[in-house]
Amino acid sequence: TEIVECKYFDIQKAKSILFEDFAKLYIENYVKLENRNLRNNHGLIKNLVNHFQGRPLDKIDNLAIRQFMAKRREKVSKGMYNRAIEWGKFFGMNPTKGIKPLSENNERCRWLTEEEQERLLSFCSGYTRLIVLIALQAGLRWGEIVILKWRQSQLSNYVDFNTGNIIIHSSVAKTKKSRHIPMTKVLRLA
């Protein structure tokens, strides 16, 4: 009976922590410190919290995760459970282990035609127009555009008017590699 009651072995028992409480810890102590894509992770975690709210972390099993994935067609963060195990908030096997990721359609749809680009820009004004124009002309990501500086500053993206390039610094690039994007004539006149 001692084995059945887990008294025989020295097995640690975690205090039960609610999913939403651990989600807050995870965002504050991992996502904000380690992960650049806070906005996307925050959205995913918000959906997870809405689904698993009120449930203790140790009561969410493989089936519950699969049901969430089937309902939402979203992935569940394996890293979140890995941090819970690492931080002593969850004991046992990671319930996301063995779940194959959802297949993604990573095909590039197509490029906008010049007419479509002009039509898109006709609906934009002010900063929005400038952001869309830079995205169309230079192929930059939104996050790279909104932190552009007009002068060189340490560890930042900037526009180099002397060489006619937009410089994406490795510390803020998604790929962790610096890039020099030549400015088109349209961009220089904007």
Short mmCIF file of N, CA and C in Angstrom, two decimals:
data_model
loop_
_atom_site.label_atom_id
_atom_site.label_comp_id
_atom_site.label_asym_id
_atom_site.label_seq_id
_atom_site.Cartn_x
_atom_site.Cartn_y
_atom_site.Cartn_z
N THR A 1 0.82 -1.21 0.00
CA THR A 1 0.00 0.00 0.00
C THR A 1 0.85 1.26 0.00
N GLU A 2 2.05 1.19 0.58
CA GLU A 2 2.91 2.38 0.61
C GLU A 2 3.31 2.81 -0.80
N ILE A 3 3.54 1.80 -1.67
CA ILE A 3 3.92 2.13 -3.05
C ILE A 3 2.76 2.81 -3.76
N VAL A 4 1.56 2.30 -3.59
CA VAL A 4 0.37 2.88 -4.23
C VAL A 4 0.14 4.30 -3.73
N GLU A 5 0.37 4.54 -2.46
CA GLU A 5 0.14 5.86 -1.88
C GLU A 5 1.34 6.79 -2.06
N CYS A 6 2.37 6.33 -2.78
CA CYS A 6 3.59 7.11 -3.05
C CYS A 6 4.35 7.49 -1.78
N LYS A 7 4.25 6.64 -0.75
CA LYS A 7 4.98 6.90 0.49
C LYS A 7 6.32 6.16 0.50
N TYR A 8 6.43 5.09 -0.28
CA TYR A 8 7.61 4.25 -0.26
C TYR A 8 8.81 4.95 -0.90
N PHE A 9 8.59 5.53 -2.07
CA PHE A 9 9.67 6.21 -2.77
C PHE A 9 9.70 7.69 -2.39
N ASP A 10 10.87 8.29 -2.50
CA ASP A 10 11.00 9.72 -2.21
C ASP A 10 10.56 10.50 -3.45
N ILE A 11 9.28 10.66 -3.62
CA ILE A 11 8.74 11.36 -4.79
C ILE A 11 8.30 12.75 -4.35
N GLN A 12 8.81 13.75 -5.05
CA GLN A 12 8.44 15.12 -4.72
C GLN A 12 7.03 15.40 -5.24
N LYS A 13 6.29 16.10 -4.46
CA LYS A 13 4.96 16.54 -4.87
C LYS A 13 4.98 18.05 -5.00
N ALA A 14 4.54 18.54 -6.12
CA ALA A 14 4.49 19.98 -6.33
C ALA A 14 3.22 20.53 -5.74
N LYS A 15 3.31 21.73 -5.21
CA LYS A 15 2.08 22.41 -4.83
C LYS A 15 1.35 22.68 -6.13
N SER A 16 0.09 22.42 -6.13
CA SER A 16 -0.68 22.60 -7.35
C SER A 16 -0.75 24.08 -7.71
N ILE A 17 -0.36 24.41 -8.93
CA ILE A 17 -0.39 25.79 -9.40
C ILE A 17 -1.37 25.86 -10.56
N LEU A 18 -2.21 26.88 -10.55
CA LEU A 18 -3.17 27.03 -11.64
C LEU A 18 -2.45 27.42 -12.93
N PHE A 19 -3.01 26.97 -14.04
CA PHE A 19 -2.39 27.23 -15.34
C PHE A 19 -2.16 28.72 -15.55
N GLU A 20 -3.16 29.55 -15.23
CA GLU A 20 -3.03 30.98 -15.48
C GLU A 20 -1.96 31.63 -14.60
N ASP A 21 -1.77 31.09 -13.39
CA ASP A 21 -0.73 31.63 -12.51
C ASP A 21 0.66 31.29 -13.05
N PHE A 22 0.81 30.05 -13.55
CA PHE A 22 2.10 29.71 -14.12
C PHE A 22 2.33 30.47 -15.42
N ALA A 23 1.28 30.73 -16.18
CA ALA A 23 1.42 31.47 -17.44
C ALA A 23 2.01 32.86 -17.16
N LYS A 24 1.57 33.51 -16.08
CA LYS A 24 2.12 34.82 -15.70
C LYS A 24 3.61 34.70 -15.37
N LEU A 25 3.96 33.68 -14.59
CA LEU A 25 5.37 33.45 -14.26
C LEU A 25 6.19 33.22 -15.52
N TYR A 26 5.66 32.43 -16.42
CA TYR A 26 6.35 32.09 -17.67
C TYR A 26 6.60 33.33 -18.52
N ILE A 27 5.59 34.17 -18.65
CA ILE A 27 5.74 35.39 -19.45
C ILE A 27 6.78 36.32 -18.82
N GLU A 28 6.66 36.55 -17.53
CA GLU A 28 7.55 37.49 -16.85
C GLU A 28 9.00 37.00 -16.75
N ASN A 29 9.18 35.69 -16.50
CA ASN A 29 10.52 35.18 -16.21
C ASN A 29 11.18 34.42 -17.34
N TYR A 30 10.46 34.22 -18.43
CA TYR A 30 11.08 33.52 -19.56
C TYR A 30 10.86 34.24 -20.88
N VAL A 31 9.61 34.43 -21.25
CA VAL A 31 9.31 35.01 -22.56
C VAL A 31 9.92 36.40 -22.69
N LYS A 32 9.73 37.26 -21.68
CA LYS A 32 10.26 38.62 -21.76
C LYS A 32 11.79 38.66 -21.73
N LEU A 33 12.40 37.69 -21.07
CA LEU A 33 13.86 37.70 -20.96
C LEU A 33 14.55 36.97 -22.10
N GLU A 34 13.98 35.87 -22.57
CA GLU A 34 14.67 35.00 -23.51
C GLU A 34 14.15 35.10 -24.93
N ASN A 35 12.91 35.46 -25.06
CA ASN A 35 12.28 35.33 -26.36
C ASN A 35 11.92 36.69 -26.92
N ARG A 36 12.30 36.95 -28.16
CA ARG A 36 12.03 38.24 -28.78
C ARG A 36 10.58 38.40 -29.23
N ASN A 37 9.92 37.31 -29.50
CA ASN A 37 8.60 37.39 -30.11
C ASN A 37 7.51 37.44 -29.05
N LEU A 38 7.57 38.42 -28.19
CA LEU A 38 6.65 38.55 -27.07
C LEU A 38 5.21 38.65 -27.54
N ARG A 39 4.97 39.45 -28.59
CA ARG A 39 3.60 39.67 -29.04
C ARG A 39 2.93 38.36 -29.46
N ASN A 40 3.61 37.54 -30.26
CA ASN A 40 3.03 36.28 -30.71
C ASN A 40 2.87 35.30 -29.57
N ASN A 41 3.89 35.20 -28.69
CA ASN A 41 3.79 34.30 -27.56
C ASN A 41 2.70 34.74 -26.60
N HIS A 42 2.57 36.04 -26.41
CA HIS A 42 1.54 36.55 -25.51
C HIS A 42 0.15 36.17 -26.03
N GLY A 43 -0.05 36.27 -27.34
CA GLY A 43 -1.34 35.89 -27.93
C GLY A 43 -1.63 34.41 -27.77
N LEU A 44 -0.63 33.58 -28.01
CA LEU A 44 -0.79 32.13 -27.85
C LEU A 44 -1.10 31.79 -26.40
N ILE A 45 -0.34 32.37 -25.48
CA ILE A 45 -0.54 32.07 -24.06
C ILE A 45 -1.90 32.57 -23.59
N LYS A 46 -2.35 33.71 -24.10
CA LYS A 46 -3.68 34.22 -23.74
C LYS A 46 -4.76 33.21 -24.16
N ASN A 47 -4.63 32.63 -25.36
CA ASN A 47 -5.58 31.62 -25.81
C ASN A 47 -5.52 30.37 -24.94
N LEU A 48 -4.30 29.97 -24.54
CA LEU A 48 -4.15 28.82 -23.67
C LEU A 48 -4.81 29.07 -22.31
N VAL A 49 -4.58 30.27 -21.76
CA VAL A 49 -5.17 30.61 -20.46
C VAL A 49 -6.69 30.61 -20.55
N ASN A 50 -7.23 31.17 -21.63
CA ASN A 50 -8.68 31.17 -21.78
C ASN A 50 -9.24 29.75 -21.80
N HIS A 51 -8.50 28.83 -22.39
CA HIS A 51 -8.97 27.44 -22.50
C HIS A 51 -8.77 26.67 -21.19
N PHE A 52 -7.59 26.82 -20.56
CA PHE A 52 -7.24 26.02 -19.39
C PHE A 52 -7.43 26.75 -18.06
N GLN A 53 -8.06 27.91 -18.09
CA GLN A 53 -8.22 28.72 -16.88
C GLN A 53 -8.93 27.93 -15.78
N GLY A 54 -8.38 28.05 -14.57
CA GLY A 54 -8.97 27.39 -13.41
C GLY A 54 -8.49 25.96 -13.22
N ARG A 55 -7.71 25.45 -14.16
CA ARG A 55 -7.22 24.08 -14.07
C ARG A 55 -5.80 24.07 -13.55
N PRO A 56 -5.52 23.19 -12.58
CA PRO A 56 -4.14 23.06 -12.10
C PRO A 56 -3.25 22.54 -13.23
N LEU A 57 -2.02 23.01 -13.25
CA LEU A 57 -1.06 22.63 -14.29
C LEU A 57 -0.89 21.12 -14.37
N ASP A 58 -0.90 20.45 -13.19
CA ASP A 58 -0.67 19.00 -13.18
C ASP A 58 -1.91 18.19 -13.57
N LYS A 59 -3.02 18.83 -13.82
CA LYS A 59 -4.24 18.13 -14.24
C LYS A 59 -4.48 18.24 -15.75
N ILE A 60 -3.56 18.88 -16.44
CA ILE A 60 -3.67 19.01 -17.90
C ILE A 60 -2.82 17.92 -18.51
N ASP A 61 -3.49 16.99 -19.18
CA ASP A 61 -2.77 15.84 -19.74
C ASP A 61 -2.71 15.92 -21.26
N ASN A 62 -2.15 14.89 -21.85
CA ASN A 62 -1.96 14.81 -23.29
C ASN A 62 -3.30 14.95 -24.02
N LEU A 63 -4.34 14.31 -23.53
CA LEU A 63 -5.65 14.37 -24.18
C LEU A 63 -6.21 15.80 -24.14
N ALA A 64 -6.09 16.48 -23.01
CA ALA A 64 -6.59 17.85 -22.90
C ALA A 64 -5.88 18.77 -23.90
N ILE A 65 -4.58 18.55 -24.06
CA ILE A 65 -3.80 19.36 -25.00
C ILE A 65 -4.24 19.07 -26.43
N ARG A 66 -4.44 17.79 -26.76
CA ARG A 66 -4.91 17.43 -28.10
C ARG A 66 -6.29 18.03 -28.38
N GLN A 67 -7.16 18.02 -27.37
CA GLN A 67 -8.50 18.60 -27.55
C GLN A 67 -8.40 20.10 -27.83
N PHE A 68 -7.51 20.78 -27.11
CA PHE A 68 -7.30 22.21 -27.36
C PHE A 68 -6.82 22.42 -28.79
N MET A 69 -5.84 21.62 -29.21
CA MET A 69 -5.29 21.76 -30.56
C MET A 69 -6.36 21.50 -31.63
N ALA A 70 -7.21 20.50 -31.39
CA ALA A 70 -8.26 20.19 -32.36
C ALA A 70 -9.28 21.32 -32.44
N LYS A 71 -9.58 21.91 -31.31
CA LYS A 71 -10.56 22.99 -31.25
C LYS A 71 -10.01 24.29 -31.85
N ARG A 72 -8.77 24.63 -31.50
CA ARG A 72 -8.20 25.92 -31.88
C ARG A 72 -7.27 25.85 -33.08
N ARG A 73 -6.81 24.66 -33.44
CA ARG A 73 -5.80 24.49 -34.48
C ARG A 73 -4.56 25.31 -34.17
N GLU A 74 -4.18 25.32 -32.90
CA GLU A 74 -2.97 26.03 -32.47
C GLU A 74 -2.05 25.07 -31.76
N LYS A 75 -0.80 25.41 -31.74
CA LYS A 75 0.17 24.59 -31.02
C LYS A 75 0.13 24.94 -29.53
N VAL A 76 0.59 24.02 -28.72
CA VAL A 76 0.70 24.25 -27.29
C VAL A 76 2.19 24.35 -26.98
N SER A 77 2.56 25.31 -26.19
CA SER A 77 3.96 25.59 -25.91
C SER A 77 4.62 24.48 -25.09
N LYS A 78 5.48 23.69 -25.75
CA LYS A 78 6.25 22.68 -25.03
C LYS A 78 7.19 23.37 -24.05
N GLY A 79 7.72 24.52 -24.48
CA GLY A 79 8.65 25.26 -23.64
C GLY A 79 8.05 25.69 -22.32
N MET A 80 6.76 25.97 -22.34
CA MET A 80 6.10 26.42 -21.11
C MET A 80 6.13 25.29 -20.07
N TYR A 81 5.82 24.08 -20.50
CA TYR A 81 5.89 22.95 -19.56
C TYR A 81 7.33 22.64 -19.18
N ASN A 82 8.27 22.78 -20.11
CA ASN A 82 9.67 22.56 -19.78
C ASN A 82 10.14 23.51 -18.69
N ARG A 83 9.71 24.80 -18.76
CA ARG A 83 10.08 25.75 -17.72
C ARG A 83 9.42 25.38 -16.40
N ALA A 84 8.17 24.91 -16.43
CA ALA A 84 7.49 24.51 -15.19
C ALA A 84 8.24 23.37 -14.50
N ILE A 85 8.73 22.42 -15.29
CA ILE A 85 9.51 21.31 -14.74
C ILE A 85 10.83 21.84 -14.18
N GLU A 86 11.51 22.68 -14.97
CA GLU A 86 12.80 23.25 -14.57
C GLU A 86 12.69 24.07 -13.29
N TRP A 87 11.59 24.79 -13.11
CA TRP A 87 11.42 25.67 -11.96
C TRP A 87 10.73 24.99 -10.78
N GLY A 88 10.51 23.68 -10.87
CA GLY A 88 9.91 22.95 -9.77
C GLY A 88 8.44 23.24 -9.55
N LYS A 89 7.74 23.67 -10.58
CA LYS A 89 6.31 23.97 -10.46
C LYS A 89 5.46 22.82 -11.00
N PHE A 90 6.10 21.87 -11.67
CA PHE A 90 5.40 20.72 -12.25
C PHE A 90 6.33 19.53 -12.17
N PHE A 91 5.81 18.42 -11.64
CA PHE A 91 6.59 17.19 -11.55
C PHE A 91 5.90 16.14 -12.39
N GLY A 92 6.67 15.43 -13.14
CA GLY A 92 6.10 14.42 -14.02
C GLY A 92 6.57 14.66 -15.43
N MET A 93 6.02 13.88 -16.33
CA MET A 93 6.43 13.99 -17.73
C MET A 93 5.67 15.13 -18.40
N ASN A 94 6.35 15.83 -19.27
CA ASN A 94 5.75 16.93 -20.03
C ASN A 94 4.60 16.36 -20.87
N PRO A 95 3.35 16.81 -20.65
CA PRO A 95 2.22 16.25 -21.40
C PRO A 95 2.24 16.59 -22.89
N THR A 96 3.07 17.54 -23.29
CA THR A 96 3.15 17.85 -24.72
C THR A 96 4.11 16.92 -25.44
N LYS A 97 4.86 16.13 -24.67
CA LYS A 97 5.83 15.20 -25.27
C LYS A 97 5.07 14.17 -26.10
N GLY A 98 5.55 13.96 -27.31
CA GLY A 98 4.95 12.96 -28.19
C GLY A 98 3.85 13.51 -29.07
N ILE A 99 3.45 14.75 -28.83
CA ILE A 99 2.43 15.35 -29.69
C ILE A 99 3.14 15.96 -30.89
N LYS A 100 2.77 15.49 -32.06
CA LYS A 100 3.39 16.01 -33.27
C LYS A 100 2.85 17.41 -33.54
N PRO A 101 3.72 18.32 -33.97
CA PRO A 101 3.24 19.67 -34.27
C PRO A 101 2.26 19.65 -35.45
N LEU A 102 1.35 20.61 -35.43
CA LEU A 102 0.41 20.74 -36.53
C LEU A 102 1.18 21.08 -37.80
N SER A 103 0.75 20.53 -38.90
CA SER A 103 1.43 20.85 -40.15
C SER A 103 1.09 22.29 -40.52
N GLU A 104 2.09 22.96 -41.06
CA GLU A 104 1.92 24.35 -41.44
C GLU A 104 2.05 24.50 -42.94
N ASN A 105 1.27 25.39 -43.48
CA ASN A 105 1.38 25.70 -44.89
C ASN A 105 2.29 26.92 -45.00
N ASN A 106 3.56 26.66 -45.30
CA ASN A 106 4.55 27.74 -45.37
C ASN A 106 4.78 28.24 -46.78
N GLU A 107 3.89 27.89 -47.68
CA GLU A 107 4.07 28.33 -49.05
C GLU A 107 3.86 29.84 -49.14
N ARG A 108 4.72 30.48 -49.89
CA ARG A 108 4.57 31.91 -50.13
C ARG A 108 3.43 32.05 -51.13
N CYS A 109 2.44 32.82 -50.77
CA CYS A 109 1.28 32.94 -51.65
C CYS A 109 1.67 33.57 -52.98
N ARG A 110 1.99 34.82 -52.94
CA ARG A 110 2.37 35.52 -54.16
C ARG A 110 2.81 36.92 -53.80
N TRP A 111 3.35 37.64 -54.78
CA TRP A 111 3.73 39.03 -54.60
C TRP A 111 2.59 39.90 -55.10
N LEU A 112 2.44 41.07 -54.50
CA LEU A 112 1.43 42.01 -54.98
C LEU A 112 1.88 42.61 -56.31
N THR A 113 0.92 42.78 -57.20
CA THR A 113 1.23 43.45 -58.46
C THR A 113 1.39 44.94 -58.18
N GLU A 114 1.93 45.68 -59.15
CA GLU A 114 2.09 47.13 -58.96
C GLU A 114 0.74 47.80 -58.74
N GLU A 115 -0.28 47.35 -59.46
CA GLU A 115 -1.61 47.92 -59.28
C GLU A 115 -2.14 47.65 -57.87
N GLU A 116 -1.91 46.44 -57.36
CA GLU A 116 -2.37 46.10 -56.00
C GLU A 116 -1.60 46.91 -54.96
N GLN A 117 -0.31 47.11 -55.19
CA GLN A 117 0.48 47.93 -54.27
C GLN A 117 -0.04 49.37 -54.25
N GLU A 118 -0.31 49.92 -55.41
CA GLU A 118 -0.83 51.29 -55.49
C GLU A 118 -2.19 51.38 -54.80
N ARG A 119 -3.02 50.38 -55.00
CA ARG A 119 -4.34 50.40 -54.36
C ARG A 119 -4.21 50.32 -52.84
N LEU A 120 -3.33 49.44 -52.36
CA LEU A 120 -3.08 49.33 -50.92
C LEU A 120 -2.61 50.66 -50.35
N LEU A 121 -1.64 51.28 -51.01
CA LEU A 121 -1.11 52.56 -50.54
C LEU A 121 -2.15 53.67 -50.59
N SER A 122 -3.12 53.57 -51.50
CA SER A 122 -4.16 54.60 -51.59
C SER A 122 -5.05 54.63 -50.34
N PHE A 123 -5.08 53.52 -49.62
CA PHE A 123 -5.89 53.45 -48.39
C PHE A 123 -5.08 53.82 -47.15
N CYS A 124 -3.81 54.11 -47.32
CA CYS A 124 -2.92 54.41 -46.19
C CYS A 124 -2.58 55.89 -46.16
N SER A 125 -2.36 56.39 -44.94
CA SER A 125 -1.92 57.78 -44.81
C SER A 125 -0.98 57.89 -43.62
N GLY A 126 -0.23 58.98 -43.58
CA GLY A 126 0.66 59.25 -42.45
C GLY A 126 1.72 58.17 -42.27
N TYR A 127 1.96 57.81 -41.00
CA TYR A 127 2.97 56.81 -40.68
C TYR A 127 2.62 55.44 -41.25
N THR A 128 1.33 55.13 -41.30
CA THR A 128 0.92 53.84 -41.85
C THR A 128 1.38 53.71 -43.29
N ARG A 129 1.22 54.78 -44.06
CA ARG A 129 1.65 54.76 -45.45
C ARG A 129 3.17 54.53 -45.55
N LEU A 130 3.93 55.22 -44.70
CA LEU A 130 5.38 55.07 -44.71
C LEU A 130 5.78 53.64 -44.35
N ILE A 131 5.16 53.08 -43.33
CA ILE A 131 5.47 51.70 -42.91
C ILE A 131 5.16 50.71 -44.03
N VAL A 132 3.99 50.85 -44.65
CA VAL A 132 3.60 49.94 -45.74
C VAL A 132 4.54 50.12 -46.93
N LEU A 133 4.89 51.35 -47.24
CA LEU A 133 5.79 51.63 -48.35
C LEU A 133 7.17 50.97 -48.12
N ILE A 134 7.70 51.10 -46.91
CA ILE A 134 8.99 50.48 -46.59
C ILE A 134 8.88 48.96 -46.68
N ALA A 135 7.78 48.40 -46.17
CA ALA A 135 7.59 46.95 -46.24
C ALA A 135 7.55 46.47 -47.69
N LEU A 136 6.84 47.20 -48.53
CA LEU A 136 6.72 46.81 -49.94
C LEU A 136 8.04 46.98 -50.69
N GLN A 137 8.72 48.08 -50.45
CA GLN A 137 9.93 48.41 -51.23
C GLN A 137 11.18 47.68 -50.73
N ALA A 138 11.29 47.48 -49.41
CA ALA A 138 12.51 46.91 -48.85
C ALA A 138 12.33 45.49 -48.34
N GLY A 139 11.08 45.04 -48.20
CA GLY A 139 10.84 43.69 -47.71
C GLY A 139 11.15 43.51 -46.24
N LEU A 140 11.07 44.61 -45.48
CA LEU A 140 11.34 44.53 -44.04
C LEU A 140 10.12 44.04 -43.28
N ARG A 141 10.36 43.46 -42.14
CA ARG A 141 9.29 43.04 -41.24
C ARG A 141 8.78 44.27 -40.48
N TRP A 142 7.53 44.19 -40.03
CA TRP A 142 6.92 45.30 -39.29
C TRP A 142 7.79 45.68 -38.10
N GLY A 143 8.23 44.68 -37.32
CA GLY A 143 9.05 44.96 -36.14
C GLY A 143 10.36 45.63 -36.46
N GLU A 144 10.91 45.35 -37.65
CA GLU A 144 12.16 45.99 -38.06
C GLU A 144 11.92 47.44 -38.48
N ILE A 145 10.76 47.68 -39.07
CA ILE A 145 10.44 49.02 -39.57
C ILE A 145 10.16 49.99 -38.42
N VAL A 146 9.35 49.57 -37.47
CA VAL A 146 8.92 50.51 -36.42
C VAL A 146 10.04 50.93 -35.48
N ILE A 147 11.17 50.20 -35.50
CA ILE A 147 12.29 50.62 -34.64
C ILE A 147 13.42 51.27 -35.45
N LEU A 148 13.15 51.57 -36.71
CA LEU A 148 14.16 52.25 -37.53
C LEU A 148 14.49 53.63 -36.96
N LYS A 149 15.77 53.97 -36.98
CA LYS A 149 16.23 55.30 -36.57
C LYS A 149 16.70 56.03 -37.82
N TRP A 150 16.60 57.35 -37.81
CA TRP A 150 17.05 58.13 -38.96
C TRP A 150 18.55 58.39 -38.91
N ARG A 151 19.17 58.17 -37.73
CA ARG A 151 20.61 58.30 -37.59
C ARG A 151 21.14 57.02 -36.95
N GLN A 152 22.41 56.75 -37.20
CA GLN A 152 23.02 55.56 -36.63
C GLN A 152 23.07 55.68 -35.12
N SER A 153 22.62 54.64 -34.45
CA SER A 153 22.76 54.56 -33.01
C SER A 153 23.13 53.11 -32.68
N GLN A 154 23.75 52.94 -31.54
CA GLN A 154 24.29 51.64 -31.18
C GLN A 154 23.21 50.57 -31.11
N LEU A 155 23.47 49.43 -31.71
CA LEU A 155 22.60 48.25 -31.67
C LEU A 155 21.19 48.51 -32.17
N SER A 156 21.04 49.31 -33.20
CA SER A 156 19.69 49.59 -33.69
C SER A 156 19.65 49.54 -35.21
N ASN A 157 18.45 49.46 -35.72
CA ASN A 157 18.22 49.57 -37.16
C ASN A 157 18.24 51.06 -37.51
N TYR A 158 18.83 51.40 -38.65
CA TYR A 158 18.85 52.81 -39.02
C TYR A 158 18.93 52.96 -40.53
N VAL A 159 18.63 54.16 -40.98
CA VAL A 159 18.71 54.51 -42.39
C VAL A 159 20.02 55.27 -42.58
N ASP A 160 20.86 54.75 -43.48
CA ASP A 160 22.14 55.40 -43.79
C ASP A 160 21.94 56.16 -45.10
N PHE A 161 21.69 57.47 -45.00
CA PHE A 161 21.43 58.27 -46.19
C PHE A 161 22.68 58.46 -47.05
N ASN A 162 23.88 58.36 -46.44
CA ASN A 162 25.12 58.52 -47.20
C ASN A 162 25.31 57.38 -48.20
N THR A 163 25.02 56.16 -47.77
CA THR A 163 25.20 55.01 -48.67
C THR A 163 23.89 54.60 -49.35
N GLY A 164 22.78 55.14 -48.89
CA GLY A 164 21.48 54.78 -49.46
C GLY A 164 21.03 53.39 -49.06
N ASN A 165 21.38 52.98 -47.83
CA ASN A 165 21.02 51.66 -47.33
C ASN A 165 20.21 51.76 -46.04
N ILE A 166 19.39 50.75 -45.83
CA ILE A 166 18.74 50.56 -44.54
C ILE A 166 19.54 49.45 -43.87
N ILE A 167 20.00 49.71 -42.65
CA ILE A 167 20.84 48.76 -41.93
C ILE A 167 20.00 48.09 -40.84
N ILE A 168 19.93 46.77 -40.89
CA ILE A 168 19.25 46.00 -39.86
C ILE A 168 20.34 45.36 -39.01
N HIS A 169 20.41 45.74 -37.74
CA HIS A 169 21.45 45.26 -36.83
C HIS A 169 21.15 43.82 -36.40
N SER A 170 22.19 43.02 -36.26
CA SER A 170 22.03 41.60 -35.91
C SER A 170 21.31 41.40 -34.58
N SER A 171 21.46 42.32 -33.65
CA SER A 171 20.85 42.15 -32.33
C SER A 171 19.33 42.27 -32.38
N VAL A 172 18.79 42.89 -33.42
CA VAL A 172 17.33 43.04 -33.50
C VAL A 172 16.74 42.28 -34.69
N ALA A 173 17.58 41.60 -35.46
CA ALA A 173 17.10 40.84 -36.62
C ALA A 173 16.60 39.48 -36.18
N LYS A 174 15.52 39.04 -36.79
CA LYS A 174 14.95 37.73 -36.47
C LYS A 174 15.97 36.62 -36.74
N THR A 175 16.74 36.77 -37.81
CA THR A 175 17.73 35.76 -38.20
C THR A 175 19.05 35.91 -37.47
N LYS A 176 19.20 36.94 -36.65
CA LYS A 176 20.42 37.25 -35.89
C LYS A 176 21.59 37.61 -36.80
N LYS A 177 21.29 38.02 -38.04
CA LYS A 177 22.33 38.44 -38.98
C LYS A 177 22.04 39.85 -39.45
N SER A 178 23.08 40.68 -39.48
CA SER A 178 22.92 42.04 -39.99
C SER A 178 22.58 41.99 -41.47
N ARG A 179 21.80 42.98 -41.91
CA ARG A 179 21.47 43.08 -43.32
C ARG A 179 21.59 44.53 -43.76
N HIS A 180 22.01 44.73 -45.00
CA HIS A 180 22.08 46.05 -45.62
C HIS A 180 21.14 46.00 -46.82
N ILE A 181 20.05 46.76 -46.75
CA ILE A 181 19.06 46.75 -47.82
C ILE A 181 19.16 48.07 -48.58
N PRO A 182 19.46 48.00 -49.88
CA PRO A 182 19.53 49.24 -50.66
C PRO A 182 18.17 49.91 -50.74
N MET A 183 18.15 51.22 -50.57
CA MET A 183 16.90 51.96 -50.67
C MET A 183 16.57 52.19 -52.15
N THR A 184 15.32 51.92 -52.49
CA THR A 184 14.89 52.16 -53.85
C THR A 184 14.69 53.66 -54.06
N LYS A 185 14.55 54.05 -55.30
CA LYS A 185 14.31 55.46 -55.61
C LYS A 185 13.02 55.94 -54.96
N VAL A 186 12.01 55.10 -54.96
CA VAL A 186 10.72 55.43 -54.34
C VAL A 186 10.92 55.71 -52.85
N LEU A 187 11.71 54.89 -52.17
CA LEU A 187 11.96 55.08 -50.74
C LEU A 187 12.74 56.37 -50.48
N ARG A 188 13.73 56.64 -51.31
CA ARG A 188 14.52 57.86 -51.11
C ARG A 188 13.68 59.10 -51.28
N LEU A 189 12.67 59.05 -52.14
CA LEU A 189 11.80 60.21 -52.37
C LEU A 189 10.69 60.32 -51.33
N ALA A 190 10.43 59.24 -50.60
CA ALA A 190 9.34 59.25 -49.61
C ALA A 190 9.73 60.08 -48.48
#
